[in-house]
Short mmCIF file of C-alpha atoms in Angstrom, two decimals:
data_model
loop_
_atom_site.label_atom_id
_atom_site.label_comp_id
_atom_site.label_asym_id
_atom_site.label_seq_id
_atom_site.Cartn_x
_atom_site.Cartn_y
_atom_site.Cartn_z
CA TRP A 83 0.00 0.00 0.00
CA LEU A 84 3.00 2.31 0.35
CA LYS A 85 4.08 1.79 -3.23
CA PRO A 86 2.07 4.64 -4.76
CA PHE A 87 3.69 7.07 -2.33
CA GLN A 88 7.26 5.94 -3.07
CA LEU A 89 7.95 5.17 0.57
CA GLU A 90 10.19 2.71 2.28
CA VAL A 91 10.06 1.59 5.89
CA GLN A 92 13.38 1.08 7.59
CA VAL A 93 14.29 -0.61 10.83
CA PRO A 94 17.76 -1.15 12.24
CA GLY A 95 19.51 -3.83 10.26
CA CYS A 96 16.96 -4.34 7.53
CA LYS A 97 14.87 -2.58 4.95
CA VAL A 98 11.26 -3.52 4.28
CA GLN A 99 10.21 -2.90 0.71
CA PRO A 100 6.78 -1.39 0.03
CA ASN A 101 4.03 -3.98 -0.30
CA PRO A 102 0.93 -2.85 -2.23
CA TYR A 103 -1.30 -5.44 -0.61
CA MET A 104 -0.55 -5.38 3.10
CA GLN A 105 -0.02 -2.71 5.76
CA ILE A 106 3.52 -3.77 6.50
CA LEU A 107 1.96 -6.98 7.73
CA VAL A 108 5.12 -8.99 7.19
CA LEU A 109 8.11 -7.38 8.87
CA PRO A 110 10.98 -9.87 8.72
CA CYS A 111 13.77 -9.43 11.27
CA VAL A 112 11.91 -7.00 13.57
CA PHE A 113 10.54 -9.23 16.32
CA GLY A 114 13.63 -8.56 18.41
CA ILE A 115 12.72 -4.90 18.13
CA PHE A 116 9.17 -5.68 19.27
CA ARG A 117 10.55 -7.08 22.50
CA ALA A 118 12.63 -3.94 23.04
CA VAL A 119 9.53 -1.84 22.46
CA ALA A 120 7.58 -3.94 24.95
CA ALA A 121 10.22 -3.32 27.57
CA ALA A 122 10.07 0.39 26.89
CA SER A 123 6.31 0.57 27.24
CA GLN A 124 5.62 -1.33 30.44
CA LYS A 125 3.17 1.19 31.78
CA THR A 126 -0.13 1.63 30.01
CA CYS A 127 -1.83 4.96 30.51
CA ARG A 128 -5.05 4.11 32.32
CA SER A 129 -6.52 7.53 32.91
CA CYS A 130 -4.48 10.59 32.03
CA ASN A 131 -7.25 13.05 32.86
CA ALA A 132 -6.02 15.35 30.12
CA ASN A 133 -7.72 18.57 29.27
CA SER A 134 -9.96 18.76 26.23
CA LEU A 135 -8.18 18.96 22.89
CA PHE A 136 -9.64 22.27 21.86
CA ASP A 137 -11.50 25.18 23.31
CA GLU A 138 -15.16 25.05 22.48
CA ALA A 139 -15.51 25.81 18.79
CA LEU A 140 -17.92 28.30 17.35
CA ASP A 141 -21.24 26.93 16.24
CA THR A 142 -20.85 25.03 13.00
CA SER A 143 -21.95 27.00 9.97
CA GLN A 144 -24.83 25.48 8.07
CA VAL A 145 -23.17 26.43 4.80
CA GLU A 146 -22.58 23.26 2.80
CA LEU A 147 -19.10 23.10 1.34
CA LEU A 148 -20.22 20.59 -1.25
CA GLN A 149 -17.73 21.34 -3.97
CA ARG A 150 -14.61 23.26 -4.72
CA LEU A 151 -14.18 21.89 -8.20
CA GLU A 152 -13.85 25.35 -9.73
CA LEU A 153 -10.57 25.74 -7.86
CA LEU A 154 -9.36 22.75 -9.82
CA GLN A 155 -10.55 24.02 -13.18
CA ARG A 156 -9.91 27.77 -13.08
CA GLU A 157 -7.88 30.31 -11.14
CA THR A 158 -10.69 32.61 -10.12
CA THR A 159 -13.10 32.08 -7.28
CA VAL A 160 -16.60 31.34 -8.49
CA ASN A 161 -19.92 30.76 -6.79
CA ILE A 162 -22.20 28.27 -8.47
CA LYS A 163 -25.89 27.89 -7.73
CA GLN A 164 -28.12 25.03 -8.76
CA HIS A 165 -31.92 25.43 -8.59
CA ARG A 166 -33.70 22.31 -9.80
CA ARG A 167 -36.78 20.79 -8.21
CA ASP A 168 -35.93 20.10 -4.57
CA VAL A 169 -32.23 20.75 -5.17
CA ASN A 170 -31.13 24.13 -3.94
CA LEU A 171 -27.43 23.89 -3.32
CA THR A 172 -24.92 26.69 -2.96
CA LEU A 173 -21.31 25.84 -3.68
CA PRO A 174 -19.07 28.42 -2.00
CA PHE A 175 -15.30 28.32 -2.47
CA GLY A 176 -13.86 30.92 -0.13
CA GLN A 177 -10.95 28.79 0.97
CA GLU A 178 -7.71 30.43 2.01
CA SER A 179 -4.79 29.91 -0.32
CA ARG A 180 -2.29 27.22 0.54
CA ARG A 181 1.30 26.82 -0.54
CA GLN A 182 0.95 23.22 -1.71
CA ASP A 183 -1.99 23.90 -3.96
CA ASP A 184 -2.06 20.51 -5.66
CA ILE A 185 -1.90 18.26 -2.57
CA PHE A 186 -4.94 16.59 -1.03
CA TYR A 187 -4.74 14.95 2.39
CA HIS A 188 -6.58 11.66 2.79
CA VAL A 189 -7.46 11.36 6.48
CA HIS A 190 -7.03 7.60 6.73
CA ILE A 191 -9.10 6.43 9.67
CA PRO A 192 -7.99 2.83 10.31
CA LYS A 193 -10.31 0.06 9.09
CA VAL A 194 -12.45 2.39 6.98
CA ALA A 195 -11.44 1.10 3.52
CA GLY A 196 -8.55 3.55 3.70
CA ILE A 197 -5.97 1.70 1.61
CA SER A 198 -8.44 0.84 -1.13
CA PHE A 199 -9.81 4.37 -1.22
CA SER A 200 -6.38 5.99 -1.21
CA GLN A 201 -5.40 4.03 -4.31
CA ASP A 202 -8.69 4.68 -6.10
CA ALA A 203 -8.47 8.38 -5.24
CA LEU A 204 -4.80 8.45 -6.22
CA ASP A 205 -5.64 7.15 -9.69
CA LEU A 206 -8.24 9.88 -10.09
CA LEU A 207 -6.15 12.73 -8.74
CA THR A 208 -2.92 11.92 -10.54
CA ALA A 209 -4.82 11.85 -13.84
CA LYS A 210 -5.57 15.53 -13.18
CA GLY A 211 -2.02 16.38 -12.17
CA LEU A 212 -2.88 16.45 -8.45
CA ARG A 213 -1.20 14.69 -5.54
CA LEU A 214 -2.48 12.71 -2.59
CA ILE A 215 -1.00 12.29 0.88
CA SER A 216 -2.63 9.46 2.84
CA ARG A 217 -1.87 9.27 6.56
CA GLU A 218 -3.40 7.64 9.61
CA GLY A 219 -3.62 10.79 11.66
CA CYS A 220 -5.95 13.56 12.77
CA PHE A 221 -8.17 15.54 10.42
CA ALA A 222 -6.79 18.91 11.44
CA HIS A 223 -3.16 17.87 11.86
CA PRO A 224 -1.65 15.76 9.06
CA GLY A 225 1.55 15.34 11.06
CA LEU A 226 5.13 16.10 10.19
CA PRO A 227 6.36 16.98 7.73
CA ASP A 228 3.22 19.05 7.22
CA PRO A 229 2.20 18.79 3.54
CA GLN A 230 -0.04 21.88 3.93
CA PRO A 231 -2.73 20.31 1.76
CA ARG A 232 -5.30 22.31 -0.12
CA ASP A 233 -8.04 20.12 1.32
CA ARG A 234 -9.06 16.79 2.84
CA LEU A 235 -10.75 13.55 1.82
CA VAL A 236 -12.34 11.27 4.44
CA MET A 237 -14.17 7.96 4.44
CA ILE A 238 -16.69 7.16 7.22
CA ARG A 239 -18.04 3.72 8.11
CA ASN A 240 -20.98 2.13 9.91
CA PRO A 241 -19.72 2.40 13.52
CA ALA A 242 -20.79 -1.10 14.56
CA ALA A 243 -19.12 -2.72 11.56
CA HIS A 244 -16.08 -0.55 12.23
CA VAL A 245 -15.71 -1.89 15.77
CA LEU A 246 -15.90 -5.50 14.59
CA SER A 247 -13.35 -4.82 11.86
CA GLN A 248 -10.94 -3.28 14.37
CA PHE A 249 -11.05 -6.37 16.55
CA ASN A 250 -10.75 -8.86 13.72
CA PHE A 251 -7.75 -7.02 12.31
CA CYS A 252 -5.97 -7.02 15.68
CA ARG A 253 -6.97 -10.58 16.56
CA TYR A 254 -6.46 -12.25 13.19
CA GLY A 255 -4.45 -9.93 10.94
CA ILE A 256 -1.32 -11.66 9.70
CA GLY A 257 1.68 -9.91 11.21
CA VAL A 258 -0.54 -7.71 13.37
CA ARG A 259 -1.55 -10.45 15.81
CA GLU A 260 2.11 -11.48 16.20
CA TYR A 261 3.14 -7.88 16.73
CA ILE A 262 0.52 -7.33 19.43
CA ARG A 263 1.63 -10.46 21.28
CA GLU A 264 5.26 -9.39 21.18
CA VAL A 265 4.74 -5.82 22.44
CA THR A 266 2.36 -6.78 25.25
CA PRO A 267 4.31 -7.15 28.53
CA PRO A 268 3.61 -10.33 30.52
CA SER A 269 2.22 -8.21 33.36
CA ASP A 270 -0.50 -6.69 31.13
CA ALA A 271 -3.75 -8.27 30.03
CA PRO A 272 -3.44 -9.79 26.56
CA LEU A 273 -5.81 -9.06 23.71
CA PRO A 274 -8.99 -11.07 24.39
CA LYS A 275 -9.58 -13.97 22.04
CA LEU A 276 -13.30 -13.25 21.65
CA PHE A 277 -14.97 -10.15 20.28
CA GLN A 278 -17.51 -10.09 23.10
CA ASP A 279 -14.78 -10.15 25.75
CA TRP A 280 -12.95 -7.28 24.05
CA VAL A 281 -16.16 -5.22 23.87
CA HIS A 282 -16.94 -5.94 27.53
CA ALA A 283 -13.41 -4.90 28.54
CA TRP A 284 -13.59 -1.61 26.68
CA THR A 285 -17.08 -0.96 28.03
CA THR A 286 -15.66 -1.28 31.54
CA LEU A 287 -12.78 1.05 30.73
CA LYS A 288 -15.19 3.61 29.29
CA SER A 289 -17.42 3.44 32.37
CA LYS A 290 -14.37 4.30 34.49
CA GLY A 291 -13.65 7.39 32.41
CA TRP A 292 -10.65 5.95 30.58
CA SER A 293 -8.52 8.49 28.77
CA CYS A 294 -4.94 8.41 27.68
CA ASN A 295 -2.15 10.30 26.06
CA CYS A 296 -0.92 7.12 24.43
CA THR A 297 1.60 8.76 22.13
CA PRO A 298 4.65 6.47 22.00
CA SER A 299 8.04 7.95 22.75
CA ALA A 300 10.40 8.95 19.98
CA ASP A 301 12.64 6.05 20.94
CA ILE A 302 9.84 3.56 20.38
CA VAL A 303 8.88 5.14 17.06
CA HIS A 304 12.53 5.00 15.99
CA ALA A 305 12.89 1.40 17.15
CA LEU A 306 9.91 0.40 15.04
CA GLY A 307 11.32 2.21 12.05
CA LEU A 308 8.05 4.03 11.44
CA SER A 309 8.13 6.62 8.70
CA GLU A 310 6.49 9.96 9.47
CA ASN A 311 4.79 9.68 6.10
CA VAL A 312 2.39 6.97 7.34
CA GLY A 313 0.95 9.17 10.07
CA ASP A 314 1.19 9.04 13.85
CA GLY A 315 -1.82 6.81 14.53
CA THR A 316 -1.22 3.43 12.86
CA ILE A 317 -1.73 0.11 14.63
CA TRP A 318 2.02 0.08 15.23
CA HIS A 319 1.69 3.23 17.37
CA HIS A 320 -0.75 1.60 19.82
CA VAL A 321 1.94 0.22 22.14
CA LYS A 322 0.61 2.15 25.17
CA VAL A 323 -3.07 1.36 24.59
CA PRO A 324 -4.79 -1.42 26.56
CA PHE A 325 -4.42 -4.73 24.69
CA ARG A 326 -2.22 -2.87 22.17
CA SER A 327 -5.31 -2.77 19.98
CA TYR A 328 -7.33 -0.04 18.35
CA VAL A 329 -9.60 1.98 20.64
CA PRO A 330 -13.26 1.25 19.80
CA ILE A 331 -14.62 4.23 21.74
CA ASP A 332 -15.91 6.61 19.04
CA PHE A 333 -12.70 6.08 17.08
CA GLN A 334 -13.87 7.94 13.97
CA SER A 335 -15.02 10.99 15.93
CA GLN A 336 -11.72 11.02 17.80
CA ARG A 337 -9.76 11.23 14.53
CA MET A 338 -12.05 13.98 13.25
CA ALA A 339 -11.45 16.16 16.31
CA CYS A 340 -8.02 15.29 17.68
CA LYS A 341 -4.80 17.25 17.74
CA HIS A 342 -2.61 14.18 18.20
CA ALA A 343 -3.76 10.83 16.88
CA MET A 344 -2.81 8.86 19.99
CA GLU A 345 -4.48 11.20 22.49
CA PHE A 346 -7.80 9.79 23.68
CA MET A 347 -9.97 12.04 25.80
CA ASP A 348 -13.01 10.99 27.79
CA GLU A 349 -14.92 13.76 26.01
CA ILE A 350 -14.67 14.40 22.28
CA ASN A 351 -15.29 17.85 20.85
CA MET A 352 -18.15 16.87 18.56
CA THR A 353 -18.67 20.47 17.47
CA MET A 354 -15.19 20.31 15.99
CA ALA A 355 -15.79 16.86 14.51
CA PHE A 356 -19.02 17.98 12.82
CA GLN A 357 -17.42 21.17 11.57
CA ASN A 358 -14.53 19.27 10.03
CA LEU A 359 -16.89 16.79 8.43
CA ASP A 360 -18.94 19.61 6.92
CA GLN A 361 -15.92 21.50 5.61
CA ALA A 362 -13.91 18.63 4.12
CA PHE A 363 -13.64 18.63 0.34
CA HIS A 364 -15.01 15.10 0.20
CA ILE A 365 -16.74 12.75 2.64
CA GLY A 366 -17.38 9.22 1.45
CA VAL A 367 -19.22 6.37 3.13
CA VAL A 368 -17.94 2.80 3.01
CA GLU A 369 -21.45 1.36 2.70
CA ALA A 370 -21.86 3.41 -0.50
CA TYR A 371 -18.27 3.11 -1.67
CA GLN A 372 -18.84 3.23 -5.43
CA SER A 373 -21.28 6.11 -5.13
CA SER A 374 -18.79 7.97 -2.93
CA LEU A 375 -16.06 7.55 -5.52
CA CYS A 376 -18.39 8.71 -8.31
CA ILE A 377 -19.18 11.89 -6.39
CA LEU A 378 -15.45 12.51 -6.06
CA TYR A 379 -15.12 11.99 -9.82
CA ALA A 380 -17.74 14.68 -10.40
CA LYS A 381 -15.90 17.09 -8.11
CA ILE A 382 -12.51 16.59 -9.73
CA ASN A 383 -13.43 16.05 -13.38
CA ASP A 384 -16.89 17.58 -13.59
CA LYS A 385 -17.86 14.45 -15.52
CA LEU A 386 -18.66 10.85 -14.73
CA PRO A 387 -17.38 7.51 -16.00
CA PRO A 388 -19.97 4.98 -17.26
CA PHE A 389 -19.83 2.86 -14.07
CA CYS A 390 -21.40 5.70 -12.07
CA ASP A 391 -24.92 5.20 -13.47
CA CYS A 392 -26.54 3.09 -10.77
CA ARG A 393 -29.75 2.75 -12.81
CA ASP A 394 -27.85 0.80 -15.47
CA GLU A 395 -26.83 -2.43 -13.75
CA SER A 396 -24.57 -3.56 -16.60
CA LYS A 397 -22.57 -0.32 -16.45
CA TRP A 398 -22.57 -0.24 -12.65
CA GLN A 399 -21.00 -3.70 -12.53
CA THR A 400 -18.05 -2.62 -14.67
CA PHE A 401 -16.46 -0.77 -11.76
CA VAL A 402 -13.11 -2.27 -10.84
CA GLY A 403 -11.51 -0.58 -7.86
CA HIS A 404 -8.66 -1.48 -5.58
CA LYS A 405 -9.65 -4.03 -2.99
CA VAL A 406 -6.72 -4.04 -0.62
CA ASN A 407 -6.43 -5.55 2.85
CA THR A 408 -10.00 -6.85 2.79
CA ALA A 409 -9.16 -10.21 4.39
CA ASP A 410 -8.17 -10.34 8.04
CA ASP A 411 -6.55 -13.70 8.40
CA ASP A 412 -5.82 -17.21 7.25
CA GLU A 413 -7.76 -18.81 10.11
CA ALA A 414 -10.94 -19.69 8.26
CA THR A 415 -11.45 -22.60 10.63
CA ASP A 416 -11.87 -20.39 13.69
CA THR A 417 -15.51 -21.02 14.50
CA MET A 418 -15.52 -18.37 17.24
CA LYS A 419 -14.78 -15.52 14.86
CA ILE A 420 -17.69 -13.16 14.13
CA LYS A 421 -17.31 -12.19 10.49
CA SER A 422 -20.42 -10.06 10.00
CA ILE A 423 -21.79 -7.38 12.30
CA GLY A 424 -25.26 -8.77 11.59
CA ASP A 425 -24.25 -11.90 13.51
CA VAL A 426 -23.60 -10.01 16.74
CA PRO A 427 -26.18 -11.01 19.41
CA GLN A 428 -28.65 -8.43 20.68
CA GLU A 429 -27.17 -8.07 24.17
CA LEU A 430 -23.73 -7.37 22.70
CA ARG A 431 -25.12 -4.84 20.24
CA LYS A 432 -26.16 -2.62 23.14
CA LEU A 433 -22.57 -2.51 24.36
CA VAL A 434 -21.22 -1.75 20.88
CA ASP A 435 -23.78 1.05 20.56
CA GLY A 436 -22.66 2.42 23.92
CA LEU A 437 -19.07 2.59 22.69
CA THR A 438 -19.99 4.32 19.43
CA TYR A 439 -22.96 6.63 20.00
CA ARG A 440 -20.91 9.69 18.96
CA ASP A 441 -19.67 7.89 15.89
CA GLN A 442 -23.27 7.12 15.00
CA GLN A 443 -24.05 10.83 15.10
CA LEU A 444 -21.06 11.42 12.84
CA TYR A 445 -22.21 8.66 10.48
CA ASP A 446 -25.74 10.08 10.32
CA ARG A 447 -24.32 13.44 9.32
CA ALA A 448 -21.96 11.90 6.77
CA TRP A 449 -24.79 9.96 5.15
CA ALA A 450 -26.99 13.05 4.94
CA ARG A 451 -24.17 14.90 3.21
CA LEU A 452 -23.62 11.99 0.81
CA VAL A 453 -27.29 12.11 -0.19
CA ARG A 454 -27.17 15.88 -0.77
CA GLU A 455 -24.08 15.58 -2.92
CA ALA A 456 -25.51 12.66 -4.89
CA ARG A 457 -28.55 14.80 -5.68
CA TRP A 458 -26.26 17.62 -6.76
CA VAL A 459 -24.44 15.26 -9.13
CA GLU A 460 -27.74 14.07 -10.59
CA ALA A 461 -28.95 17.64 -11.06
CA ARG A 462 -25.73 18.64 -12.76
CA HIS A 463 -25.11 15.55 -14.92
CA GLY A 464 -28.45 13.80 -15.18
CA VAL A 465 -26.86 10.63 -13.80
CA LYS A 466 -28.04 8.94 -10.63
CA VAL A 467 -25.07 7.76 -8.57
CA LEU A 468 -26.98 6.75 -5.42
CA CYS A 469 -30.08 4.69 -6.16
CA ASP A 470 -30.98 3.93 -2.56
CA GLU A 471 -30.89 6.99 -0.35
CA ALA A 472 -32.08 5.13 2.75
CA GLN A 473 -29.34 5.02 5.36
CA PRO A 474 -27.98 1.46 5.71
CA ALA A 475 -29.04 -0.55 8.74
CA ARG A 476 -26.65 -0.51 11.67
CA TYR A 477 -26.84 -4.29 11.94
CA PRO A 478 -27.77 -5.50 8.43
CA LEU A 479 -28.88 -9.02 7.74
CA ARG A 480 -26.33 -11.16 5.97
CA LYS A 481 -26.94 -11.62 2.26
CA ASP A 482 -27.10 -15.38 2.70
CA SER A 483 -29.64 -15.13 5.54
#
């Protein structure tokens, strides 16, 4: 997945070449380093009681920043208005100038189709002479070196499905599961083997007001050989987090409002998260992935490829995107693994909902924006890119049910 960005990951004594299919999942010759990292991170931050990340933000403007495509196609600032039927959308562009005018920052929230989307978006942007920086960091702070992007692209996912995906990646991901075992000190609780136990554990932590500045030290980051270009919030950075896993407590909202990716506060500034979601150049939704990409096409190119017409099934099926890192493991025989969020029992769903109620608010807002933008595309191009505007179920039935 690093290949498009011309990156290499280095650790003492060996160089790991970019792998377009796996998130550095195979790191030969680094397990000795894992043990050193484990020794350096004996103490897990249980409750740091840190102050809030930001002062209370001003009320979010209701102005919809649907498009800034004119900035891509002409030098002047233009306001465009569409008035068709129930579509009444204003497309303002008053964005401050930025030095790196051709760079877009993909806010890669882990386990939200980030690698696939970054490659699909990269194909689209490079065809227009634009560049993409994809990092697992905060919305507002891309990390160092700061690319000073002109704008941001974000994908949002069904919060319940997101929680399950986080666990399965940590529990079964090839290379990831071995890494987590190695960096977990013997004195600390290991990653639970069952999804329900992991959810129960995090529910308990949340009830106790868990918060943490879990940013690893520079020595640990150096020992792992982590490049700054991947962001400061990858799975490899979670060495001070309980179970060394992702944090399922409103993880998406945290990344939309944080200042440092590994700082987890007991209260998230949702005003900031909503404001950032509203002002991003593009917000996509995993459950409408193809539609999300088609909307991005319309913003960048002001035209649509044939596979964006959802009313023409034959054309719709011609879409071939990048499907990277979609499989978690090689343990297909593990009968205890929950593979679909629709299979989660009712009593456990309540706990998952309790961990992600802010993320659900974020998802609701993201879906509403997706629908508005899909209608704008239809009004502008006469092509329907989102045939079903109903928000997907939180716990959908399996297709084979």
